[in-house]
CSV table of C-alpha atoms in Angstrom, one decimal:
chain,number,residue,atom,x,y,z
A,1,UNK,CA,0.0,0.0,0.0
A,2,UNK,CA,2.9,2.5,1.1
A,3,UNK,CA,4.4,1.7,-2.2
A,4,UNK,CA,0.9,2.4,-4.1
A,5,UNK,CA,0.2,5.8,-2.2
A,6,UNK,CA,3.9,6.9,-3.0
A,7,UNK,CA,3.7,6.4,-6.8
A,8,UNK,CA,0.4,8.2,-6.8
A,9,UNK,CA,1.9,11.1,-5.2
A,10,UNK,CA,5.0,11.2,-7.7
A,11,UNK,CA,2.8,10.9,-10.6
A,12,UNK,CA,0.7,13.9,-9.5
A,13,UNK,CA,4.0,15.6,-9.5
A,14,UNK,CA,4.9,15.0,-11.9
A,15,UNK,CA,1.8,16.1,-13.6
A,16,UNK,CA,1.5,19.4,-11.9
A,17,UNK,CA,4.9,20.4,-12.6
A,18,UNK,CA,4.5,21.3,-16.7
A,19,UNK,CA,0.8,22.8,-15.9
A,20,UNK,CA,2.6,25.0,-13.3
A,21,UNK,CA,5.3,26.4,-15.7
A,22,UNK,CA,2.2,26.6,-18.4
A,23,UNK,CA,0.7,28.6,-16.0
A,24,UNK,CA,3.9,31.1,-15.5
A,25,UNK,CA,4.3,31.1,-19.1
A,26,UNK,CA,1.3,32.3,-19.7
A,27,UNK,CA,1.3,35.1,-17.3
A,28,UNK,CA,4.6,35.8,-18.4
A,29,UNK,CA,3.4,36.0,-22.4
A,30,UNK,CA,-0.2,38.1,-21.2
A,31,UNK,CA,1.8,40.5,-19.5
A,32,UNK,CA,4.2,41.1,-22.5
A,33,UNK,CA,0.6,42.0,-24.4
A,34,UNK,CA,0.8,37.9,-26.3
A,35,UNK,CA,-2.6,37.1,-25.6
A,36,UNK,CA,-2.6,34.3,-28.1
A,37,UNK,CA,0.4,33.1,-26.5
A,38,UNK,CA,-0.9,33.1,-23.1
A,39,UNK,CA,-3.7,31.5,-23.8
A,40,UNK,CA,-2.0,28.7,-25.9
A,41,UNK,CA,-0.1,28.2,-22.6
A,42,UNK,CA,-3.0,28.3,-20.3
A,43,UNK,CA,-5.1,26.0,-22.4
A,44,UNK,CA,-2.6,23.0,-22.0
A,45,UNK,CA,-2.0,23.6,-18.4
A,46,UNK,CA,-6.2,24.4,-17.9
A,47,UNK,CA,-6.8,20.7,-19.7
A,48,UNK,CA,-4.3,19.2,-17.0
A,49,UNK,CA,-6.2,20.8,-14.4
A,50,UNK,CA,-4.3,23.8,-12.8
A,51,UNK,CA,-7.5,26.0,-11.4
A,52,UNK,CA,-4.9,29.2,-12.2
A,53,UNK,CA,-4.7,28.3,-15.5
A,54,UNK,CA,-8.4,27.7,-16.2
A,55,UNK,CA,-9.3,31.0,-13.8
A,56,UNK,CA,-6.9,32.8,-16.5
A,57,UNK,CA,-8.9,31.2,-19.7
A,58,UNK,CA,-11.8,32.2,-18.4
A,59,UNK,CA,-10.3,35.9,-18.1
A,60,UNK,CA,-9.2,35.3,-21.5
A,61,UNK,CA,-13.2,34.5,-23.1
A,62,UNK,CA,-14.7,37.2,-20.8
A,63,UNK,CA,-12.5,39.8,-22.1
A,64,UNK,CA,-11.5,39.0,-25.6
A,65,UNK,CA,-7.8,38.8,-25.4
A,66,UNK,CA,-6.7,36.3,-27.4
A,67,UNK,CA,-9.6,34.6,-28.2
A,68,UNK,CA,-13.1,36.0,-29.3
A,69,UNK,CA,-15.8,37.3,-26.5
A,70,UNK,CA,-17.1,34.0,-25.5
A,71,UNK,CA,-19.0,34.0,-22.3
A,72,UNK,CA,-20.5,31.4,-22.0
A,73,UNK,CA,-17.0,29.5,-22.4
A,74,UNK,CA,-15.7,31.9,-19.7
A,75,UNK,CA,-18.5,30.3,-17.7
A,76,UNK,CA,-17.3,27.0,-18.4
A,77,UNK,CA,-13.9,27.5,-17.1
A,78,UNK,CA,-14.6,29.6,-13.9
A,79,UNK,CA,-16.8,26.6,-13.1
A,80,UNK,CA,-13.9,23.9,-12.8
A,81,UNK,CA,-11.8,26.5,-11.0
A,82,UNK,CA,-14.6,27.1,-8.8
A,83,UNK,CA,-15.0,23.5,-8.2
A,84,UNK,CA,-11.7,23.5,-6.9
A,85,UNK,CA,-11.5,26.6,-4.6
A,86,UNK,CA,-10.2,28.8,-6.5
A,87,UNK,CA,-11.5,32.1,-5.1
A,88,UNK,CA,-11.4,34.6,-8.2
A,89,UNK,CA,-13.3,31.7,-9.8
A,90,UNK,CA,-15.9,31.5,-7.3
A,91,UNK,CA,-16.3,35.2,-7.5
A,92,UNK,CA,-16.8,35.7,-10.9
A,93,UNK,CA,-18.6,32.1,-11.2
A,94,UNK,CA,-21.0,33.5,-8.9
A,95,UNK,CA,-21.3,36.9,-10.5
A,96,UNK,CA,-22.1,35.2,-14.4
A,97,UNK,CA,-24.6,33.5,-12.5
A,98,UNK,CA,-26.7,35.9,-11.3
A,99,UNK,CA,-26.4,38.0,-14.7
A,100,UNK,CA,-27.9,35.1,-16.4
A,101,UNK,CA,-30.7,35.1,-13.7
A,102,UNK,CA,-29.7,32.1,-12.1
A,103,UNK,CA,-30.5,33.3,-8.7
A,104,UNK,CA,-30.9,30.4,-6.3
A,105,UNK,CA,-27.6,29.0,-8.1
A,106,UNK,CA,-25.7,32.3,-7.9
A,107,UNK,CA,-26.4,32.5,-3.8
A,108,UNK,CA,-23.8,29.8,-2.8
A,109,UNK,CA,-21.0,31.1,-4.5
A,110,UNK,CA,-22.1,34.7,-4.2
A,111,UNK,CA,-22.3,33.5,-0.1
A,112,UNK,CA,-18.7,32.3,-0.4
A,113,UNK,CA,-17.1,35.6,-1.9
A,114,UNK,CA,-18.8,37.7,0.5
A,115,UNK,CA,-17.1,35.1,3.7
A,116,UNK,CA,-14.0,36.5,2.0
A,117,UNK,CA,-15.4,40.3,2.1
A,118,UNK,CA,-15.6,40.5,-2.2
A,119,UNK,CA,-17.1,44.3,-2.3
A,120,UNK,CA,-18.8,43.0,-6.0
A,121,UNK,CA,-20.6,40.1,-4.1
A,122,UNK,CA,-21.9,42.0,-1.3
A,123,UNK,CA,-23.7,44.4,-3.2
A,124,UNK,CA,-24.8,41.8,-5.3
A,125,UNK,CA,-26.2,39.8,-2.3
A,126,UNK,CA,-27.0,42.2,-0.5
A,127,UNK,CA,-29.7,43.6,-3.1
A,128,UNK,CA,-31.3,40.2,-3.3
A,129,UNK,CA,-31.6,39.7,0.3
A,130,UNK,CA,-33.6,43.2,0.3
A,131,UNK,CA,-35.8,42.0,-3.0
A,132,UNK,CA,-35.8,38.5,-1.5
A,133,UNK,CA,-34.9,37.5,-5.1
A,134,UNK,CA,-34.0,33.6,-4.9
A,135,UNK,CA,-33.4,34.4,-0.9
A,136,UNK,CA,-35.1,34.5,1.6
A,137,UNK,CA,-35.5,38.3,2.6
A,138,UNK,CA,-33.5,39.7,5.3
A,139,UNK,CA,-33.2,43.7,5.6
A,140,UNK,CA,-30.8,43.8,8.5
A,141,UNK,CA,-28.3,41.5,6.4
A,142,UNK,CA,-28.7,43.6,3.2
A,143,UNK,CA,-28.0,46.6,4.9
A,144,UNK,CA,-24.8,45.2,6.7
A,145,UNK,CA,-23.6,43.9,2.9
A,146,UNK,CA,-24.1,47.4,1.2
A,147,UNK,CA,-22.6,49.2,4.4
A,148,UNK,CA,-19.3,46.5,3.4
A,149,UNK,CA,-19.2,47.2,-0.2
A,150,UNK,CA,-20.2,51.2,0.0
A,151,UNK,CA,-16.8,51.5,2.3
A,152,UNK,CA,-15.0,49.2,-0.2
A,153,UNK,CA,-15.6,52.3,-2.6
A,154,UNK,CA,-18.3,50.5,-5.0
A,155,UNK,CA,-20.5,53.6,-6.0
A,156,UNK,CA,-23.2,51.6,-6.8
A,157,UNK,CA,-23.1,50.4,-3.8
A,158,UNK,CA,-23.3,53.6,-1.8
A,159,UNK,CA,-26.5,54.7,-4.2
A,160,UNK,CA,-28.2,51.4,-3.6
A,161,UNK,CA,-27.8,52.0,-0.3
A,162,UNK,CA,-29.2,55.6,-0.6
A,163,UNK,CA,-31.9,53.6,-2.2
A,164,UNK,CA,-32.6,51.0,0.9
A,165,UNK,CA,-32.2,54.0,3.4
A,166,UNK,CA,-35.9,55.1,2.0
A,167,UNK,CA,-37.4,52.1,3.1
A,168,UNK,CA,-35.9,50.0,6.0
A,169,UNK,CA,-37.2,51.1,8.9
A,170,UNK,CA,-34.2,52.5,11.5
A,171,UNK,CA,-34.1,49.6,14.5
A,172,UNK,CA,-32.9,47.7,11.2
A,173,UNK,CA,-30.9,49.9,9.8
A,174,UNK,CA,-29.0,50.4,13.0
A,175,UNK,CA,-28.8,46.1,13.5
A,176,UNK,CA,-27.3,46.4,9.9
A,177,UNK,CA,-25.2,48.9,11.1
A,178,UNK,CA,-23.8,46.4,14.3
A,179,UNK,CA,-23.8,43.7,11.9
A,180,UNK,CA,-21.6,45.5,9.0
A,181,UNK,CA,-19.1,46.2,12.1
A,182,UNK,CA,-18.8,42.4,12.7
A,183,UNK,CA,-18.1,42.0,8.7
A,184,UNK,CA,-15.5,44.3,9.3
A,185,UNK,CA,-13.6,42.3,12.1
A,186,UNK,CA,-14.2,39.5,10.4
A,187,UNK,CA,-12.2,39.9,7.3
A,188,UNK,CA,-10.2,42.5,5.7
A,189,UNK,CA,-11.1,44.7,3.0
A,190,UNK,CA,-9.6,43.1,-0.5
A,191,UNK,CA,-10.3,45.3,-2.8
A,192,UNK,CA,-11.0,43.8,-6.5
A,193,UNK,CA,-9.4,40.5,-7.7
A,194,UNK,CA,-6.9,40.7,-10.1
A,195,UNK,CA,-6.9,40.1,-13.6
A,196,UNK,CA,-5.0,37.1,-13.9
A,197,UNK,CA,-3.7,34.4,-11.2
A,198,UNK,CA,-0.4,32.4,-10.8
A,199,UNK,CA,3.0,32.4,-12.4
A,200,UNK,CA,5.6,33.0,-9.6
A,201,UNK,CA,6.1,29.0,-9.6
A,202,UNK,CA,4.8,27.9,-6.2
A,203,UNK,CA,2.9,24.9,-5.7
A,204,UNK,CA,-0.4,27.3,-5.6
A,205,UNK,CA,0.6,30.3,-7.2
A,206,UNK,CA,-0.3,33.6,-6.2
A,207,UNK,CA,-2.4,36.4,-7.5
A,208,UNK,CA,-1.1,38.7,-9.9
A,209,UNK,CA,-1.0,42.3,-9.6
A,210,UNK,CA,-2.5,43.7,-13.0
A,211,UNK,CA,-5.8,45.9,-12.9
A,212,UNK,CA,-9.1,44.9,-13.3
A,213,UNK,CA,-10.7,46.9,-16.3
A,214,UNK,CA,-12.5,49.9,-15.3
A,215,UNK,CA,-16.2,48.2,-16.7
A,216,UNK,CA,-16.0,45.3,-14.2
A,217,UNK,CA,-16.4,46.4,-10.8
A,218,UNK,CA,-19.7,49.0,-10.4
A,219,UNK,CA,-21.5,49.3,-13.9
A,220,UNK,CA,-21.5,45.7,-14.7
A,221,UNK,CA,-24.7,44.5,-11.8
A,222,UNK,CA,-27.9,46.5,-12.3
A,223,UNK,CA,-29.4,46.6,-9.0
A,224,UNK,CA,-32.9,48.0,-8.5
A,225,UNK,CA,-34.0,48.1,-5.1
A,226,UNK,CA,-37.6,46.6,-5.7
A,227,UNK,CA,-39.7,46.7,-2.2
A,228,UNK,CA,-42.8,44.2,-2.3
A,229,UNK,CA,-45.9,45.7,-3.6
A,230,UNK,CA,-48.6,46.0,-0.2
A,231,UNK,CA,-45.4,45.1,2.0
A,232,UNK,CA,-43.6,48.4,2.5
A,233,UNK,CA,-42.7,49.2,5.9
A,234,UNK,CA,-44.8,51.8,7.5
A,235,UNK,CA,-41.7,54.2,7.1
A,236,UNK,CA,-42.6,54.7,3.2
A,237,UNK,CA,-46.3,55.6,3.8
A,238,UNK,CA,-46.6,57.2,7.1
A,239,UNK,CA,-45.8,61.4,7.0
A,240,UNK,CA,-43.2,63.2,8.1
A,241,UNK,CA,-43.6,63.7,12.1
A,242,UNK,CA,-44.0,67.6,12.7
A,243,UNK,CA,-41.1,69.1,14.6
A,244,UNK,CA,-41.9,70.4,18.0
A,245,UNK,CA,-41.0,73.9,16.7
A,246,UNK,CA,-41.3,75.4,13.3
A,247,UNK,CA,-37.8,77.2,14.3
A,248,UNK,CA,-34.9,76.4,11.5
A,249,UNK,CA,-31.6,74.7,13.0
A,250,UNK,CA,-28.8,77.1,13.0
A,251,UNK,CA,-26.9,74.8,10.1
A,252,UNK,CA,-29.7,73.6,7.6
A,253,UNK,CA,-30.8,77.3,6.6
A,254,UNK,CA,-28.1,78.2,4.2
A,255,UNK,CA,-28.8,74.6,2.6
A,256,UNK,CA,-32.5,75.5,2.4
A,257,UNK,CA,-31.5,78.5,0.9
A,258,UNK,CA,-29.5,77.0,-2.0
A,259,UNK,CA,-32.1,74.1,-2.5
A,260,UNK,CA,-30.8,71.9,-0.1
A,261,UNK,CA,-29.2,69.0,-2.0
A,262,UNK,CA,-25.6,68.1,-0.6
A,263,UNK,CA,-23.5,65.1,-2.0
A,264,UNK,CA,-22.0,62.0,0.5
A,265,UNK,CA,-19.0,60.7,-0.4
A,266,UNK,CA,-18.7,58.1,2.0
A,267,UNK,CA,-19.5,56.6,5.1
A,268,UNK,CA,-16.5,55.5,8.0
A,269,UNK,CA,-16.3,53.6,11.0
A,270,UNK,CA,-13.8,55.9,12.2
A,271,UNK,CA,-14.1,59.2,12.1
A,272,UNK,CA,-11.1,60.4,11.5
A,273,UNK,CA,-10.6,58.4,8.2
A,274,UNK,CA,-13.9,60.9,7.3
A,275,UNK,CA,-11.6,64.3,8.4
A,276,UNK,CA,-8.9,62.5,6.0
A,277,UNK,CA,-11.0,61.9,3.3
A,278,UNK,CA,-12.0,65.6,3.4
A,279,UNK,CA,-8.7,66.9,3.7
A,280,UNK,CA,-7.6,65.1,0.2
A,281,UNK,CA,-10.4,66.4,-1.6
A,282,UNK,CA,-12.0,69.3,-0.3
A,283,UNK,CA,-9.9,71.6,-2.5
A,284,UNK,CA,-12.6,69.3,-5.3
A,285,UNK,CA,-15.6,71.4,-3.9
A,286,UNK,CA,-14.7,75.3,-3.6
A,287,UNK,CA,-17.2,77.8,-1.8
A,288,UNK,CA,-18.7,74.2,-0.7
A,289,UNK,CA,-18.8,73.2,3.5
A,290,UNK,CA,-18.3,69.9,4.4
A,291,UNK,CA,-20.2,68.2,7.6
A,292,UNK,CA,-19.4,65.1,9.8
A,293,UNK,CA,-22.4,63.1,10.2
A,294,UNK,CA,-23.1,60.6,12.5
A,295,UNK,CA,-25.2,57.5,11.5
A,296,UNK,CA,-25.2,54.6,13.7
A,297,UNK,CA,-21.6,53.3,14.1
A,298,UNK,CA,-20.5,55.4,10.7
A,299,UNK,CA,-19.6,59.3,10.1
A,300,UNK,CA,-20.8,60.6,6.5
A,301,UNK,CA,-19.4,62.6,4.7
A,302,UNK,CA,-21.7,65.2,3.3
A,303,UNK,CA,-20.9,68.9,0.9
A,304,UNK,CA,-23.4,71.4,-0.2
A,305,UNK,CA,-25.3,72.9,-0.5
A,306,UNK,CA,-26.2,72.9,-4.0
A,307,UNK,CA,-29.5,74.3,-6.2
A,308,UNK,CA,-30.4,70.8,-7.4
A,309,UNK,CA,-29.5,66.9,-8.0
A,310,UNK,CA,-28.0,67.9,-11.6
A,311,UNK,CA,-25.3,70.3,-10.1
A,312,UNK,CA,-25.0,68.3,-6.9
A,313,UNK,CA,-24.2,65.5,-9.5
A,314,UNK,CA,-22.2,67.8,-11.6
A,315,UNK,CA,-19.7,68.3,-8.3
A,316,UNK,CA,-18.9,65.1,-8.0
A,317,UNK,CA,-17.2,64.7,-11.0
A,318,UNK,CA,-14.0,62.5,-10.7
A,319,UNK,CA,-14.1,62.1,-6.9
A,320,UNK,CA,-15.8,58.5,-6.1
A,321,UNK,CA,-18.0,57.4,-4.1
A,322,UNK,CA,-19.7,60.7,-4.4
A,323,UNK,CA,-23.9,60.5,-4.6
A,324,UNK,CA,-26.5,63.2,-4.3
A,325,UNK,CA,-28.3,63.5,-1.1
A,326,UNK,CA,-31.5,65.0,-1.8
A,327,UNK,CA,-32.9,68.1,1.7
């Protein structure tokens, strides 16, 4: 038996070796700008079973490079990488999912990038555990997900969440707050997966270092937030309360007078990453004040006053997350 269990082991050796160096080859060839190359490379080491190597094929399809725009063969290979734990491949396995509208088989995978803290997946997630779309609906856990991925620096995020504030009534909002914090501790924040994985000739090869293109992170999920018709909380229909006094607060009457819009461009756990923030680009928003606001556990970040959403919009220009925040 010892002598059964040690060929095995040799063999597989053996066999991993060459799809390693395929694998560095090909990263070595796609960084040099031979996509044809690197995906020659990749295929033989992806057909010997190297998860890298068929994470990086799937790159390949999704985006063109070497090969035509293919996604449903990028499908194909994210899925055997997935099945092996590769975690980019689980990510973006999850993600093609859910854009085909495979929902309930999206949620697993989706479930396993956001255990890693994948900003993409949480806000993903996150909106269909507030639509209940192939979950089961949970407000408090939506909220916590969009808090992640709005601090990750996912725009969409932040508006979604702009979106959910309008409805969730605030004992949730503030358990999604608590729960978000837990997230935090949990795992760390890392950023968006690279664009292609291995080649530094270990047995499990790293992740590489080069950008994802600018398309893939926040324009790529439509998200509506879609409350249940007859099931809004009471929060959407019931009025206003009346203020005890008709008196103005000392601070909101100059934002009254310009209209009152004012723009957030983000929301911290600690408050003095929100002075930092505003101290790197407050020189963005001239004649504009900026204001600390407290929310639960986080400090927002909010600028104004502006006439209307289309210059409040207009002000944000470059600087993201940025989202108007309507009086």
């Amino acid at each position: 038996m010892r002598m059964l269990i040690g060929a095995a082991a040799l063999s597989f050796f053996i066999a991993g070796a060459p799809a390693l160096a395929d694998t560095k080859a090909g990263v070595d060839a796609w960084n040099r700008g031979d996509y044809v190359t690197a995906v020659a490379e990749w295929r033989k080491a992806a057909i010997a079973g190297d998860p890298d190597a068929q994470f990086n094929l799937g790159q390949a399809y999704k985006l063109g490079r070497g090969v035509p725009v293919d996604l449903p063969m990028a499908e194909s290979w994210y899925r055997r990488a997935a099945l092996q734990g590769h975690p980019q491949a689980e990510d973006n396995y999850g993600l093609a999912l859910f854009q085909e509208g495979k929902r309930a088989e999206a949620a697993p995978w989706l479930e396993k990038a956001v255990a890693r803290g994948e900003p993409r997946a949480q806000l993903v997630l996150g909106t269909m555990l507030f639509n209940g779309d192939g979950v089961q609906r949970d407000w408090v856990r939506a909220y916590a997900l969009l808090q992640r991925s709005s601090a990750a620096g996912l725009p969409q995020a932040s508006q979604t969440l702009a979106e959910m504030d309008k409805y969730i009534p605030d004992a949730q909002r503030q358990q999604g707050i608590a729960l978000a914090r837990q997230y935090e501790q949990q795992v760390g924040r890392p950023g968006y997966p690279a664009e292609v994985a291995g080649g530094n000739g270990d047995a499990r090869p790293s992740i590489g270092t080069i950008d994802v293109p600018p398309s893939s992170p926040g324009t790529t999920y439509p998200l509506p937030v879609k409350p249940p018709k007859g099931k809004q909380p009471a929060i959407v229909a019931a009025p206003t309360p009346p203020q005890p006094t008709p008196k103005p607060a000392p601070k909101p009457a100059p934002l009254a007078a310009a209209g009152g819009w004012r723009v957030q461009l983000g929301a911290f756990g600690d408050p003095n990453n929100a002075r930092k923030l505003w101290s790197e680009v407050g020189d963005r928003f001239p004649g504009r004040q900026a204001s600390l606001v407290k929310a639960g556990a986080l400090t927002k970040v909010l600028v104004g006053p502006y006439r209307s959403k289309a210059e409040a919009a207009s002000a944000c220009g470059a600087v993201k997350p940025c989202v108007p925040v309507a009086p």
